[in-house]
């Protein structure tokens, strides 16, 4: 009954490589979100999804791709990683209200 | 002007004092408001939400909302060292923004024993 999990928790990759961050939730929440958190910028929304096969851009979508074939999973892919994508990435899901609940995060370093 | 602004901090209070965290927002149509606590190296944790003008209390925490002034605050009574964290204010603007939350940059709180 982990709620919302993310994997990997830590990742180091090289510039230009593709990397996928996984997010899984067991609550059957319809809405899921991806954020990045950087010093000086706070939490910024990358993409979100209202349901399986429905996704939409957030504030900073460039360089990222998402998919949602199943309600419980919402992977985030960096197609060609850049150093500016070094960040902490959080996945979240939304309950019936507007409250969002966050996963533990993935710390990504692009060298 | 940022959509959600928080007092920049860091804020330091002695143990047992009241800590007051403030947040202003720019969109007058904003509908729901959230406070998250984030310990260093951890993910944000929801501690309070408020939808209506006035006060909402939960244990040592009180959220206050004044939509006319576009202001939301979080009071922590009897502050404890374990309350030391960064507090994030988040706002749902409603309308076309749907379920999206806009976050402030956070206020770092330190409670000194």
CSV table of C-alpha atoms in Angstrom, one decimal:
chain,number,residue,atom,x,y,z
A,1,UNK,CA,0.0,0.0,0.0
A,2,UNK,CA,2.8,2.4,-1.0
A,3,UNK,CA,0.4,5.0,-2.5
A,4,UNK,CA,2.6,6.6,-5.0
A,5,UNK,CA,6.1,5.4,-5.9
A,6,UNK,CA,8.8,6.6,-8.3
A,7,UNK,CA,11.8,4.9,-9.8
A,8,UNK,CA,14.6,5.1,-10.0
A,9,UNK,CA,15.2,7.3,-6.9
A,10,UNK,CA,18.6,8.4,-8.2
A,11,UNK,CA,19.9,8.5,-11.8
A,12,UNK,CA,23.0,9.8,-13.4
A,13,UNK,CA,23.0,9.9,-17.2
A,14,UNK,CA,25.0,11.5,-20.0
A,15,UNK,CA,24.0,14.4,-22.2
A,16,UNK,CA,22.1,13.2,-25.2
A,17,UNK,CA,20.8,9.9,-23.7
A,18,UNK,CA,17.2,9.0,-23.3
A,19,UNK,CA,16.0,8.4,-19.8
A,20,UNK,CA,12.6,7.4,-18.5
A,21,UNK,CA,11.4,8.2,-15.0
A,22,UNK,CA,8.6,6.0,-13.7
A,23,UNK,CA,5.6,6.8,-11.5
A,24,UNK,CA,3.1,4.4,-10.2
A,25,UNK,CA,0.1,5.0,-7.9
A,26,UNK,CA,-2.2,2.6,-6.2
A,27,UNK,CA,-5.1,5.0,-5.4
A,28,UNK,CA,-6.7,4.9,-8.8
A,29,UNK,CA,-6.6,8.7,-8.9
A,30,UNK,CA,-7.5,10.0,-12.3
A,31,UNK,CA,-5.1,12.9,-12.3
A,32,UNK,CA,-1.4,12.6,-12.3
A,33,UNK,CA,1.3,15.3,-12.5
A,34,UNK,CA,5.0,15.6,-13.1
A,35,UNK,CA,7.0,18.5,-11.5
A,36,UNK,CA,10.6,19.5,-11.4
A,37,UNK,CA,12.1,21.3,-8.5
A,38,UNK,CA,15.1,23.6,-8.8
A,39,UNK,CA,16.6,26.2,-6.5
A,40,UNK,CA,15.2,29.6,-7.3
A,41,UNK,CA,12.3,28.2,-9.3
A,42,UNK,CA,10.3,26.1,-6.8
A,43,UNK,CA,8.1,23.4,-8.2
A,44,UNK,CA,7.2,23.7,-11.8
A,45,UNK,CA,4.7,21.6,-13.7
A,46,UNK,CA,6.0,19.7,-16.7
A,47,UNK,CA,3.0,17.6,-17.8
A,48,UNK,CA,-0.2,16.4,-16.3
A,49,UNK,CA,-2.8,13.8,-17.2
A,50,UNK,CA,-6.5,13.8,-16.5
A,51,UNK,CA,-7.0,10.1,-17.3
A,52,UNK,CA,-5.5,7.3,-19.3
A,53,UNK,CA,-4.6,8.5,-22.8
A,54,UNK,CA,-5.3,12.2,-21.9
A,55,UNK,CA,-2.2,14.3,-21.3
A,56,UNK,CA,-1.5,18.1,-21.4
A,57,UNK,CA,1.5,20.4,-21.2
A,58,UNK,CA,2.4,22.3,-18.1
A,59,UNK,CA,4.7,25.2,-17.6
A,60,UNK,CA,8.0,23.7,-18.8
A,61,UNK,CA,7.2,20.8,-21.2
A,62,UNK,CA,10.1,21.2,-23.7
A,63,UNK,CA,12.4,18.3,-23.9
A,64,UNK,CA,10.0,15.9,-22.1
A,65,UNK,CA,7.5,13.3,-23.3
A,66,UNK,CA,4.8,11.6,-21.3
A,67,UNK,CA,2.4,8.7,-21.9
A,68,UNK,CA,-0.4,7.2,-19.9
A,69,UNK,CA,-1.7,3.9,-21.2
A,70,UNK,CA,-2.8,2.8,-17.7
A,71,UNK,CA,-4.4,4.8,-14.9
A,72,UNK,CA,-1.8,3.8,-12.4
A,73,UNK,CA,1.3,4.6,-14.4
A,74,UNK,CA,2.6,7.9,-15.7
A,75,UNK,CA,6.2,7.7,-17.1
A,76,UNK,CA,8.2,10.8,-18.0
A,77,UNK,CA,10.8,10.5,-20.8
A,78,UNK,CA,13.7,12.8,-21.5
A,79,UNK,CA,14.3,12.1,-25.1
A,80,UNK,CA,17.8,13.6,-25.3
A,81,UNK,CA,18.9,14.7,-21.8
A,82,UNK,CA,20.6,18.1,-21.4
A,83,UNK,CA,22.4,19.4,-18.3
A,84,UNK,CA,19.6,21.9,-17.8
A,85,UNK,CA,17.4,18.9,-17.0
A,86,UNK,CA,19.4,18.1,-13.9
A,87,UNK,CA,16.8,18.4,-11.2
A,88,UNK,CA,14.6,16.6,-8.7
A,89,UNK,CA,11.5,15.3,-10.3
A,90,UNK,CA,8.3,14.7,-8.4
A,91,UNK,CA,5.3,12.8,-9.5
A,92,UNK,CA,1.9,13.6,-7.9
A,93,UNK,CA,-1.6,12.4,-8.1
A,94,UNK,CA,-4.9,14.1,-7.2
A,95,UNK,CA,-7.7,12.9,-5.0
A,96,UNK,CA,-11.4,13.8,-5.5
A,97,UNK,CA,-10.7,17.3,-4.3
A,98,UNK,CA,-7.8,19.4,-5.6
A,99,UNK,CA,-5.3,18.1,-3.1
A,100,UNK,CA,-2.2,16.6,-4.7
A,101,UNK,CA,-0.1,13.9,-3.1
A,102,UNK,CA,3.5,13.5,-4.0
A,103,UNK,CA,5.8,10.6,-4.6
A,104,UNK,CA,9.3,10.4,-3.1
A,105,UNK,CA,11.1,12.0,-6.0
A,106,UNK,CA,13.8,11.1,-8.5
A,107,UNK,CA,17.1,13.0,-8.3
A,108,UNK,CA,18.4,13.2,-11.9
A,109,UNK,CA,21.9,14.3,-12.8
A,110,UNK,CA,22.9,14.9,-16.4
A,111,UNK,CA,26.6,15.0,-17.0
B,1,UNK,CA,4.7,39.7,-10.5
B,2,UNK,CA,4.8,36.1,-9.5
B,3,UNK,CA,1.5,34.3,-9.4
B,4,UNK,CA,2.1,33.0,-5.9
B,5,UNK,CA,4.5,34.8,-3.6
B,6,UNK,CA,5.7,33.8,-0.2
B,7,UNK,CA,7.7,35.7,2.4
B,8,UNK,CA,11.2,34.9,1.4
B,9,UNK,CA,12.6,33.8,4.8
B,10,UNK,CA,14.4,32.1,6.2
B,11,UNK,CA,12.1,32.5,9.3
B,12,UNK,CA,13.5,31.6,12.7
B,13,UNK,CA,11.4,31.2,15.8
B,14,UNK,CA,12.0,29.8,19.3
B,15,UNK,CA,10.5,26.6,20.4
B,16,UNK,CA,6.9,27.1,21.7
B,17,UNK,CA,6.4,30.3,19.7
B,18,UNK,CA,3.9,30.9,16.9
B,19,UNK,CA,5.3,30.8,13.4
B,20,UNK,CA,3.4,32.8,10.8
B,21,UNK,CA,3.9,32.0,7.1
B,22,UNK,CA,2.3,34.2,4.5
B,23,UNK,CA,1.4,33.8,0.9
B,24,UNK,CA,-0.2,36.2,-1.7
B,25,UNK,CA,-1.6,35.3,-5.0
B,26,UNK,CA,-2.3,37.3,-8.1
B,27,UNK,CA,-5.4,35.6,-9.7
B,28,UNK,CA,-8.5,36.9,-8.0
B,29,UNK,CA,-10.4,33.9,-9.3
B,30,UNK,CA,-8.3,31.4,-7.4
B,31,UNK,CA,-10.5,28.9,-5.7
B,32,UNK,CA,-8.5,26.5,-3.4
B,33,UNK,CA,-5.3,26.9,-1.4
B,34,UNK,CA,-2.9,24.5,0.0
B,35,UNK,CA,0.0,24.3,2.4
B,36,UNK,CA,2.7,21.7,2.0
B,37,UNK,CA,5.6,21.0,4.3
B,38,UNK,CA,8.9,19.8,2.7
B,39,UNK,CA,11.8,18.5,4.8
B,40,UNK,CA,15.2,18.7,3.3
B,41,UNK,CA,15.7,16.0,0.7
B,42,UNK,CA,12.1,14.8,0.9
B,43,UNK,CA,8.9,15.3,-1.1
B,44,UNK,CA,6.2,17.9,-0.3
B,45,UNK,CA,3.7,16.7,2.2
B,46,UNK,CA,0.2,18.2,2.3
B,47,UNK,CA,-0.6,19.6,5.7
B,48,UNK,CA,-3.6,21.9,5.2
B,49,UNK,CA,-6.1,23.0,2.5
B,50,UNK,CA,-8.7,25.8,2.6
B,51,UNK,CA,-11.4,26.7,0.2
B,52,UNK,CA,-13.5,29.4,2.0
B,53,UNK,CA,-12.7,32.7,3.6
B,54,UNK,CA,-11.8,32.5,7.3
B,55,UNK,CA,-9.8,30.2,9.5
B,56,UNK,CA,-9.4,26.5,9.4
B,57,UNK,CA,-7.8,24.7,12.3
B,58,UNK,CA,-6.1,21.3,12.4
B,59,UNK,CA,-4.2,20.6,15.6
B,60,UNK,CA,-1.4,23.1,15.9
B,61,UNK,CA,-2.0,24.4,12.4
B,62,UNK,CA,-4.4,27.1,11.3
B,63,UNK,CA,-4.8,28.2,7.7
B,64,UNK,CA,-6.3,31.7,7.2
B,65,UNK,CA,-7.8,32.8,3.9
B,66,UNK,CA,-8.8,36.3,2.8
B,67,UNK,CA,-9.9,36.3,-0.8
B,68,UNK,CA,-10.5,40.0,-0.9
B,69,UNK,CA,-6.9,40.7,0.0
B,70,UNK,CA,-5.7,37.7,-2.0
B,71,UNK,CA,-3.9,36.4,1.0
B,72,UNK,CA,-3.5,33.0,2.7
B,73,UNK,CA,-1.5,32.3,5.7
B,74,UNK,CA,-0.4,29.4,7.9
B,75,UNK,CA,0.0,29.7,11.6
B,76,UNK,CA,1.9,27.1,13.6
B,77,UNK,CA,1.2,27.3,17.3
B,78,UNK,CA,3.6,25.8,19.9
B,79,UNK,CA,6.3,25.4,17.3
B,80,UNK,CA,8.5,22.4,17.6
B,81,UNK,CA,12.0,21.7,16.2
B,82,UNK,CA,10.4,19.0,14.1
B,83,UNK,CA,8.4,21.8,12.4
B,84,UNK,CA,11.7,23.0,10.8
B,85,UNK,CA,11.2,22.6,7.1
B,86,UNK,CA,10.3,24.5,4.0
B,87,UNK,CA,6.6,25.4,3.7
B,88,UNK,CA,5.1,25.7,0.2
B,89,UNK,CA,2.0,27.6,-0.6
B,90,UNK,CA,0.0,26.3,-3.6
B,91,UNK,CA,-3.0,27.7,-5.4
B,92,UNK,CA,-5.6,26.3,-7.7
B,93,UNK,CA,-6.8,29.0,-10.1
B,94,UNK,CA,-9.8,27.1,-11.3
B,95,UNK,CA,-11.3,27.8,-14.7
B,96,UNK,CA,-9.2,26.6,-17.6
B,97,UNK,CA,-6.3,25.7,-15.3
B,98,UNK,CA,-8.4,22.8,-14.1
B,99,UNK,CA,-6.5,20.6,-11.6
B,100,UNK,CA,-3.2,22.5,-11.9
B,101,UNK,CA,-1.6,23.9,-8.8
B,102,UNK,CA,0.8,26.9,-8.9
B,103,UNK,CA,3.4,26.8,-6.2
B,104,UNK,CA,5.3,29.6,-4.4
B,105,UNK,CA,9.0,29.2,-3.9
B,106,UNK,CA,8.6,28.3,-0.3
B,107,UNK,CA,9.6,29.7,3.1
B,108,UNK,CA,12.2,28.0,5.1
B,109,UNK,CA,11.3,27.8,8.8
B,110,UNK,CA,13.7,27.0,11.6
B,111,UNK,CA,12.5,26.3,15.1
B,112,UNK,CA,15.2,26.8,17.6
B,113,UNK,CA,15.2,24.6,20.8
